[in-house]
Amino acid sequence: MERVFKFPKDFLWGTATSAYQVEGKNDFCDWSDCYPAGLACDHYHKFREDFSIIKKMGHNAHRISIEWSRIEPKKGKFNKKEIEHYREVLKALKRSKIKIFLTLFHFTLPKWVAQSGGFLNKENVFHFINFSNRIFDEYKELVDFWVVLNEPEVYTLLSYLLKRWPPKKRNPFQYLKTKRNLLLAHKIIYRDFHKKGKKVLVGIAKNNSFFAPYNSKSLFDRLSAKIAKRWQNHYFLNRIKNEIDFIGLNYYFTSNIKFPMRMINESRDVSDLGWAINPEGIYHVLKDLKKYKKPIFITENGLADKKDKLRKEFIKNHLFWIWGAIKEGVDIKGYLHWSLMDNFEWDLGFDPRFGLIEIDCKTLERKPRKSASFYSEICKNNCLTIK
Ligand code: BGC
């Protein structure tokens, strides 16, 4: 029996990327020395080709980030050529009638910012606010949705506690301070943008995981899962709930928590990175976000799956649960798959393959995977059909 799951009118469908992961040839940011991305996908030059693929696939939305280190490679010196480059990028999307989500901070910092303490240093918070305002003034006519920060929790955790990402620190005080400074940046930018325009939509891309107790009969595991959920999913959101017009949800996996705070993954359903696939988790996370009474866009959801064996099912099952949450009154307005194409997966390099489109690392040729055409049908029809 065929079942058809219709999505609301004007639902947005598309994909997401971030500048450093796809553009290539960036020597100006803090990642370039420790984790050089080389040419990446050369999206910097091939953006027109990439956007024409998006258009053909029937997407009507796309999320990109803007690279602060290109725009302001030296303190106070804005690079006009790069400002014009991004104007071309945004205009190309606009011409194709694709709604634009623009992220202002997606994990990378100009070297001069990183060298003076990154977001740990309050002065840099104000440099970021200044940069963001400049970007707003330049592109306000082109951008539909402003995403100020991408995943502040992931960034602070990996950069200031787990020593994985620049500046590779393990310092709880710096971790907390950076988080507080990012909160401050978000709040000021929200107010600044709203002072400048009435219809401006400002939000966040927030990674929320589904935290489940490892053993649901254990009071301690239940308590640990609750604490993890409060801290990871709600600490930031609670503090900016009056300064967001929408919530962007990045959902990847379920975390089974064992007391005191260990993540146990015994699932057999895993991506190439070993992340536990649990489509139902997105439903619980979405229901849990309902209390903020804001429109929600899924700003990232996807998996590393080089052979494209699981992606189609992954998309289908997640959309099924998203549809379920919509039916139960959660105001979900769009879905952006991570990612449009294989790209530079931060400290893990090019191995994890998250793309609907395969990138040949040598020739940079773009080859849409089978899952891309499956997703394309959903986008074109605004509905999911399960046979
Ligand atoms: C980030 C992306 C990243 C993806 C997959 C998200 O945490 O926003 O930049 O590539 O997850 O790991």
Short mmCIF file of C-alpha atoms and ligand atoms in Angstrom, two decimals:
data_model
loop_
_atom_site.label_atom_id
_atom_site.label_comp_id
_atom_site.label_asym_id
_atom_site.label_seq_id
_atom_site.Cartn_x
_atom_site.Cartn_y
_atom_site.Cartn_z
CA MET A 1 0.00 0.00 0.00
CA GLU A 2 1.23 3.45 -0.89
CA ARG A 3 1.12 6.11 1.80
CA VAL A 4 1.45 9.78 1.00
CA PHE A 5 2.62 12.32 3.57
CA LYS A 6 1.95 15.86 2.42
CA PHE A 7 3.95 18.71 3.84
CA PRO A 8 2.51 22.18 4.55
CA LYS A 9 2.15 24.69 1.75
CA ASP A 10 5.28 26.81 1.22
CA PHE A 11 7.45 24.28 3.03
CA LEU A 12 11.13 24.95 2.31
CA TRP A 13 13.29 22.15 0.94
CA GLY A 14 16.99 22.24 0.38
CA THR A 15 20.47 21.58 1.67
CA ALA A 16 23.12 23.28 3.80
CA THR A 17 26.87 23.86 3.53
CA SER A 18 29.44 26.02 5.28
CA ALA A 19 32.09 28.18 3.64
CA TYR A 20 35.31 26.58 4.91
CA GLN A 21 34.00 23.09 4.24
CA VAL A 22 33.26 23.65 0.56
CA GLU A 23 34.90 26.80 -0.80
CA GLY A 24 38.60 25.91 -0.87
CA LYS A 25 41.76 28.03 -0.88
CA ASN A 26 41.29 29.77 2.41
CA ASP A 27 44.55 30.73 4.09
CA PHE A 28 43.07 33.47 6.20
CA CYS A 29 41.27 31.59 8.96
CA ASP A 30 42.33 29.80 12.13
CA TRP A 31 41.71 26.34 10.65
CA SER A 32 43.95 26.76 7.65
CA ASP A 33 47.25 26.03 9.45
CA CYS A 34 46.17 23.06 11.54
CA TYR A 35 43.55 21.54 9.24
CA PRO A 36 44.05 22.88 5.72
CA ALA A 37 41.09 22.15 3.45
CA GLY A 38 43.04 22.75 0.24
CA LEU A 39 40.74 23.22 -2.69
CA ALA A 40 37.85 21.56 -0.81
CA CYS A 41 35.05 21.40 -3.44
CA ASP A 42 36.19 24.62 -5.07
CA HIS A 43 32.68 25.87 -4.49
CA TYR A 44 34.20 29.36 -4.41
CA HIS A 45 34.52 29.12 -8.19
CA LYS A 46 31.91 26.50 -8.95
CA PHE A 47 28.98 27.97 -7.03
CA ARG A 48 26.98 28.66 -10.21
CA GLU A 49 27.31 25.05 -11.32
CA ASP A 50 26.33 23.86 -7.83
CA PHE A 51 23.31 26.14 -7.66
CA SER A 52 22.12 24.99 -11.05
CA ILE A 53 22.16 21.40 -9.71
CA ILE A 54 20.13 22.57 -6.71
CA LYS A 55 17.62 24.19 -9.03
CA LYS A 56 17.33 21.07 -11.17
CA MET A 57 16.71 19.01 -8.07
CA GLY A 58 13.70 21.19 -7.29
CA HIS A 59 15.02 22.69 -4.05
CA ASN A 60 13.61 26.05 -3.02
CA ALA A 61 15.98 26.91 -0.16
CA HIS A 62 19.69 26.75 0.59
CA ARG A 63 21.88 27.51 3.57
CA ILE A 64 25.44 28.82 3.22
CA SER A 65 27.83 30.61 5.53
CA ILE A 66 29.90 33.66 4.93
CA GLU A 67 33.61 33.53 5.64
CA TRP A 68 34.56 36.35 8.00
CA SER A 69 38.25 35.73 7.32
CA ARG A 70 37.80 36.50 3.62
CA ILE A 71 35.73 39.62 4.19
CA GLU A 72 37.91 41.05 6.96
CA PRO A 73 41.31 39.37 6.62
CA LYS A 74 42.92 42.15 8.67
CA LYS A 75 41.35 43.99 11.55
CA GLY A 76 39.13 46.76 10.24
CA LYS A 77 40.16 46.17 6.61
CA PHE A 78 37.18 44.94 4.65
CA ASN A 79 37.97 43.32 1.33
CA LYS A 80 35.70 44.83 -1.34
CA LYS A 81 36.43 42.07 -3.84
CA GLU A 82 35.22 39.41 -1.42
CA ILE A 83 32.14 41.43 -0.52
CA GLU A 84 31.31 41.51 -4.22
CA HIS A 85 32.04 37.79 -4.53
CA TYR A 86 29.45 36.92 -1.91
CA ARG A 87 27.00 39.38 -3.47
CA GLU A 88 27.32 37.35 -6.68
CA VAL A 89 26.79 34.12 -4.74
CA LEU A 90 23.64 35.44 -3.05
CA LYS A 91 22.34 36.97 -6.27
CA ALA A 92 22.79 33.67 -8.09
CA LEU A 93 20.55 31.98 -5.52
CA LYS A 94 18.07 34.83 -5.59
CA ARG A 95 17.81 34.70 -9.39
CA SER A 96 16.93 31.01 -9.08
CA LYS A 97 14.22 31.92 -6.56
CA ILE A 98 15.93 29.99 -3.81
CA LYS A 99 15.35 31.20 -0.26
CA ILE A 100 18.60 32.00 1.47
CA PHE A 101 19.73 31.11 4.98
CA LEU A 102 23.00 32.92 5.71
CA THR A 103 25.12 31.81 8.66
CA LEU A 104 27.47 34.41 10.11
CA PHE A 105 29.63 32.14 12.26
CA HIS A 106 30.21 28.53 11.26
CA PHE A 107 33.26 27.55 13.36
CA THR A 108 36.00 29.56 11.60
CA LEU A 109 37.62 32.82 12.68
CA PRO A 110 39.99 35.20 10.90
CA LYS A 111 43.55 34.55 12.05
CA TRP A 112 43.83 37.97 13.68
CA VAL A 113 40.72 37.21 15.77
CA ALA A 114 41.99 33.77 16.77
CA GLN A 115 45.42 35.18 17.64
CA SER A 116 43.84 37.66 20.00
CA GLY A 117 41.82 35.03 21.91
CA GLY A 118 38.85 34.29 19.63
CA PHE A 119 35.48 34.60 21.33
CA LEU A 120 37.16 34.32 24.69
CA ASN A 121 38.17 37.93 24.27
CA LYS A 122 35.24 40.30 24.60
CA GLU A 123 36.81 42.77 22.22
CA ASN A 124 36.43 40.15 19.47
CA VAL A 125 32.76 39.81 20.29
CA PHE A 126 32.43 43.43 19.29
CA HIS A 127 34.50 42.87 16.14
CA PHE A 128 32.09 40.08 15.22
CA ILE A 129 29.10 42.33 15.87
CA ASN A 130 30.68 44.99 13.69
CA PHE A 131 31.34 42.46 10.90
CA SER A 132 27.77 41.12 11.16
CA ASN A 133 26.31 44.60 10.88
CA ARG A 134 28.41 45.26 7.81
CA ILE A 135 27.18 42.02 6.25
CA PHE A 136 23.62 42.95 7.08
CA ASP A 137 23.97 46.36 5.46
CA GLU A 138 25.52 44.84 2.34
CA TYR A 139 23.09 41.98 1.79
CA LYS A 140 19.86 42.81 3.60
CA GLU A 141 17.89 42.79 0.35
CA LEU A 142 19.16 39.33 -0.55
CA VAL A 143 19.06 37.25 2.63
CA ASP A 144 15.81 35.69 3.84
CA PHE A 145 16.96 34.10 7.11
CA TRP A 146 19.90 35.16 9.26
CA VAL A 147 21.57 32.41 11.25
CA VAL A 148 23.93 34.20 13.63
CA LEU A 149 25.67 31.19 15.17
CA ASN A 150 26.07 27.60 14.14
CA GLU A 151 26.06 25.12 17.02
CA PRO A 152 27.64 27.16 19.82
CA GLU A 153 27.61 24.06 22.06
CA VAL A 154 29.56 21.90 19.64
CA TYR A 155 32.02 24.69 18.96
CA THR A 156 32.75 25.45 22.61
CA LEU A 157 32.93 21.76 23.55
CA LEU A 158 35.34 20.73 20.81
CA SER A 159 37.46 23.86 20.96
CA TYR A 160 37.66 24.51 24.70
CA LEU A 161 37.10 21.15 26.42
CA LEU A 162 38.00 18.32 24.07
CA LYS A 163 41.10 19.88 22.45
CA ARG A 164 40.01 18.78 18.99
CA TRP A 165 39.35 22.05 17.21
CA PRO A 166 41.33 25.29 17.25
CA PRO A 167 42.43 26.63 19.69
CA LYS A 168 42.57 23.04 21.09
CA LYS A 169 42.09 23.88 24.75
CA ARG A 170 40.90 21.92 27.77
CA ASN A 171 39.76 24.60 30.11
CA PRO A 172 36.28 24.64 31.69
CA PHE A 173 36.50 28.33 32.54
CA GLN A 174 37.34 29.29 28.98
CA TYR A 175 34.63 26.95 27.77
CA LEU A 176 32.00 28.72 29.86
CA LYS A 177 33.30 32.18 29.09
CA THR A 178 33.27 31.55 25.34
CA LYS A 179 29.71 30.33 25.61
CA ARG A 180 28.69 33.47 27.50
CA ASN A 181 30.42 35.69 24.95
CA LEU A 182 28.64 33.93 22.09
CA LEU A 183 25.35 34.51 23.88
CA LEU A 184 26.17 38.18 24.16
CA ALA A 185 27.10 38.37 20.48
CA HIS A 186 23.85 36.73 19.44
CA LYS A 187 21.70 39.02 21.57
CA ILE A 188 23.32 42.24 20.37
CA ILE A 189 23.25 41.19 16.72
CA TYR A 190 19.57 40.26 17.03
CA ARG A 191 18.76 43.69 18.42
CA ASP A 192 20.93 45.53 15.92
CA PHE A 193 19.34 43.75 12.94
CA HIS A 194 15.85 44.38 14.25
CA LYS A 195 16.58 48.05 14.75
CA LYS A 196 17.52 48.21 11.08
CA GLY A 197 14.63 46.30 9.56
CA LYS A 198 11.11 45.37 10.59
CA LYS A 199 10.72 42.13 8.69
CA VAL A 200 14.13 40.72 9.53
CA LEU A 201 14.25 37.06 10.59
CA VAL A 202 17.10 36.13 12.89
CA GLY A 203 17.74 32.70 14.37
CA ILE A 204 20.31 30.13 15.33
CA ALA A 205 21.37 26.69 14.06
CA LYS A 206 21.11 24.70 17.24
CA ASN A 207 22.32 21.12 17.50
CA ASN A 208 19.93 19.24 19.71
CA SER A 209 20.38 15.56 20.25
CA PHE A 210 17.80 13.16 21.64
CA PHE A 211 19.10 12.28 25.09
CA ALA A 212 17.74 8.96 26.31
CA PRO A 213 18.71 7.10 29.48
CA TYR A 214 20.89 4.07 28.72
CA ASN A 215 18.78 2.05 31.11
CA SER A 216 15.32 3.54 31.43
CA LYS A 217 14.79 1.68 34.71
CA SER A 218 17.75 3.36 36.32
CA LEU A 219 16.89 6.56 38.15
CA PHE A 220 20.51 7.73 37.84
CA ASP A 221 20.62 7.20 34.08
CA ARG A 222 17.32 9.05 33.73
CA LEU A 223 18.64 11.91 35.79
CA SER A 224 21.90 12.06 33.81
CA ALA A 225 19.99 12.13 30.50
CA LYS A 226 17.84 14.94 31.86
CA ILE A 227 20.85 16.99 32.88
CA ALA A 228 22.56 16.42 29.53
CA LYS A 229 19.40 17.51 27.73
CA ARG A 230 19.06 20.65 29.84
CA TRP A 231 22.67 21.63 29.33
CA GLN A 232 23.17 20.72 25.68
CA ASN A 233 19.73 21.38 24.25
CA HIS A 234 18.31 24.16 26.37
CA TYR A 235 20.97 26.23 28.13
CA PHE A 236 21.63 28.44 25.12
CA LEU A 237 18.10 28.48 23.74
CA ASN A 238 16.55 29.46 27.06
CA ARG A 239 18.81 32.45 27.24
CA ILE A 240 18.04 33.71 23.74
CA LYS A 241 14.37 32.76 23.57
CA ASN A 242 13.35 36.41 23.37
CA GLU A 243 15.97 37.12 20.74
CA ILE A 244 15.11 34.62 18.03
CA ASP A 245 12.48 34.70 15.30
CA PHE A 246 12.98 31.05 14.41
CA ILE A 247 14.84 28.01 15.66
CA GLY A 248 17.13 26.17 13.27
CA LEU A 249 17.51 22.59 14.39
CA ASN A 250 20.58 20.53 13.53
CA TYR A 251 19.73 16.93 14.39
CA TYR A 252 22.09 14.03 13.81
CA PHE A 253 21.79 11.34 16.46
CA THR A 254 20.49 9.96 19.70
CA SER A 255 22.70 9.89 22.77
CA ASN A 256 22.15 7.12 25.29
CA ILE A 257 23.38 8.40 28.61
CA LYS A 258 24.69 6.25 31.43
CA PHE A 259 25.35 7.66 34.89
CA PRO A 260 27.41 9.73 35.63
CA MET A 261 27.66 11.13 32.08
CA ARG A 262 28.83 8.51 29.62
CA MET A 263 27.50 8.23 26.11
CA ILE A 264 26.94 4.58 25.21
CA ASN A 265 26.27 3.60 21.65
CA GLU A 266 25.33 0.00 21.10
CA SER A 267 23.16 0.64 18.11
CA ARG A 268 23.75 -1.46 15.00
CA ASP A 269 22.21 1.24 12.87
CA VAL A 270 25.15 3.55 12.49
CA SER A 271 26.61 5.88 9.88
CA ASP A 272 30.18 5.61 8.57
CA LEU A 273 31.18 7.69 11.59
CA GLY A 274 29.50 5.30 14.01
CA TRP A 275 26.77 7.79 14.89
CA ALA A 276 23.59 6.07 16.07
CA ILE A 277 20.78 6.56 13.57
CA ASN A 278 17.45 7.08 15.28
CA PRO A 279 14.90 8.90 13.13
CA GLU A 280 12.31 8.86 15.91
CA GLY A 281 14.71 10.97 17.95
CA ILE A 282 14.05 14.00 15.75
CA TYR A 283 10.35 13.75 16.60
CA HIS A 284 11.08 13.92 20.35
CA VAL A 285 13.51 16.77 19.89
CA LEU A 286 10.99 18.70 17.80
CA LYS A 287 8.18 18.13 20.30
CA ASP A 288 10.51 19.34 23.01
CA LEU A 289 11.20 22.56 21.06
CA LYS A 290 7.49 23.35 20.76
CA LYS A 291 7.51 25.16 24.09
CA TYR A 292 9.55 28.01 22.61
CA LYS A 293 6.58 28.84 20.34
CA LYS A 294 8.81 29.73 17.39
CA PRO A 295 8.79 28.47 13.82
CA ILE A 296 11.33 25.70 13.34
CA PHE A 297 13.48 24.91 10.32
CA ILE A 298 15.61 21.80 10.22
CA THR A 299 18.86 23.53 9.30
CA GLU A 300 20.94 20.29 9.22
CA ASN A 301 20.20 16.58 9.21
CA GLY A 302 22.25 13.96 7.44
CA LEU A 303 24.84 11.23 7.72
CA ALA A 304 28.25 10.10 6.55
CA ASP A 305 27.50 7.33 4.07
CA LYS A 306 30.12 6.95 1.39
CA LYS A 307 28.36 4.15 -0.44
CA ASP A 308 24.95 5.83 -0.26
CA LYS A 309 23.51 2.67 1.24
CA LEU A 310 21.58 4.25 4.08
CA ARG A 311 20.90 7.82 2.97
CA LYS A 312 17.61 7.21 1.21
CA GLU A 313 16.13 5.36 4.19
CA PHE A 314 17.62 7.96 6.51
CA ILE A 315 15.88 10.80 4.69
CA LYS A 316 12.63 8.90 4.37
CA ASN A 317 12.46 7.91 8.02
CA HIS A 318 13.45 11.31 9.37
CA LEU A 319 10.89 13.03 7.18
CA PHE A 320 8.25 10.58 8.34
CA TRP A 321 8.87 11.59 11.98
CA ILE A 322 9.09 15.28 11.08
CA TRP A 323 5.72 14.96 9.40
CA GLY A 324 4.42 13.29 12.57
CA ALA A 325 5.60 16.23 14.67
CA ILE A 326 3.91 18.67 12.25
CA LYS A 327 0.67 16.74 12.60
CA GLU A 328 0.95 17.13 16.34
CA GLY A 329 1.16 20.88 16.06
CA VAL A 330 4.89 21.62 15.90
CA ASP A 331 5.38 24.58 13.58
CA ILE A 332 8.02 23.18 11.21
CA LYS A 333 8.59 25.20 8.09
CA GLY A 334 11.47 23.62 6.25
CA TYR A 335 14.09 20.90 5.93
CA LEU A 336 17.69 21.39 4.81
CA HIS A 337 19.71 18.25 4.35
CA TRP A 338 23.36 18.17 5.38
CA SER A 339 24.89 18.32 2.94
CA LEU A 340 24.59 19.31 -0.67
CA MET A 341 27.92 17.68 -1.45
CA ASP A 342 30.78 15.77 0.13
CA ASN A 343 32.97 18.25 1.93
CA PHE A 344 35.74 18.90 4.44
CA GLU A 345 34.53 17.39 7.69
CA TRP A 346 36.65 19.54 10.03
CA ASP A 347 39.33 17.59 11.94
CA LEU A 348 38.19 14.38 10.20
CA GLY A 349 39.17 15.64 6.77
CA PHE A 350 37.57 14.41 3.54
CA ASP A 351 36.86 10.83 4.55
CA PRO A 352 33.33 11.21 5.91
CA ARG A 353 31.00 11.63 2.95
CA PHE A 354 27.89 13.60 3.82
CA GLY A 355 26.87 14.66 0.32
CA LEU A 356 23.80 14.08 -1.76
CA ILE A 357 26.32 14.83 -4.45
CA GLU A 358 29.55 12.90 -4.59
CA ILE A 359 32.70 14.94 -5.15
CA ASP A 360 35.59 13.35 -6.95
CA CYS A 361 38.52 14.66 -4.90
CA LYS A 362 40.89 14.66 -7.87
CA THR A 363 38.74 16.06 -10.68
CA LEU A 364 36.18 17.83 -8.46
CA GLU A 365 33.52 16.39 -10.69
CA ARG A 366 30.02 16.48 -9.18
CA LYS A 367 28.06 13.22 -9.34
CA PRO A 368 24.59 13.21 -7.80
CA ARG A 369 24.02 10.05 -5.75
CA LYS A 370 20.84 7.99 -6.01
CA SER A 371 19.60 9.48 -2.75
CA ALA A 372 19.79 12.93 -4.39
CA SER A 373 17.13 11.99 -6.92
CA PHE A 374 15.01 10.37 -4.22
CA TYR A 375 15.17 13.59 -2.18
CA SER A 376 14.56 15.66 -5.29
CA GLU A 377 11.21 13.93 -5.90
CA ILE A 378 10.13 14.78 -2.35
CA CYS A 379 11.12 18.41 -2.82
CA LYS A 380 9.34 18.71 -6.16
CA ASN A 381 6.13 17.11 -4.89
CA ASN A 382 6.20 18.62 -1.41
CA CYS A 383 5.37 15.18 -0.12
CA LEU A 384 6.91 11.93 0.93
CA THR A 385 5.54 8.76 -0.61
CA ILE A 386 6.21 5.48 1.14
CA LYS A 387 5.52 2.36 -0.86
C1 BGC B 1 28.17 21.05 11.57
C2 BGC B 1 28.72 20.77 10.20
C3 BGC B 1 29.28 19.37 10.15
C4 BGC B 1 28.14 18.40 10.42
C5 BGC B 1 28.54 16.94 10.36
C6 BGC B 1 27.42 19.90 12.19
O1 BGC B 1 27.84 19.77 13.50
O2 BGC B 1 27.42 22.22 11.58
O3 BGC B 1 29.66 21.73 9.90
O4 BGC B 1 29.90 19.07 8.96
O5 BGC B 1 27.63 18.64 11.70
O6 BGC B 1 29.44 16.64 11.35
#
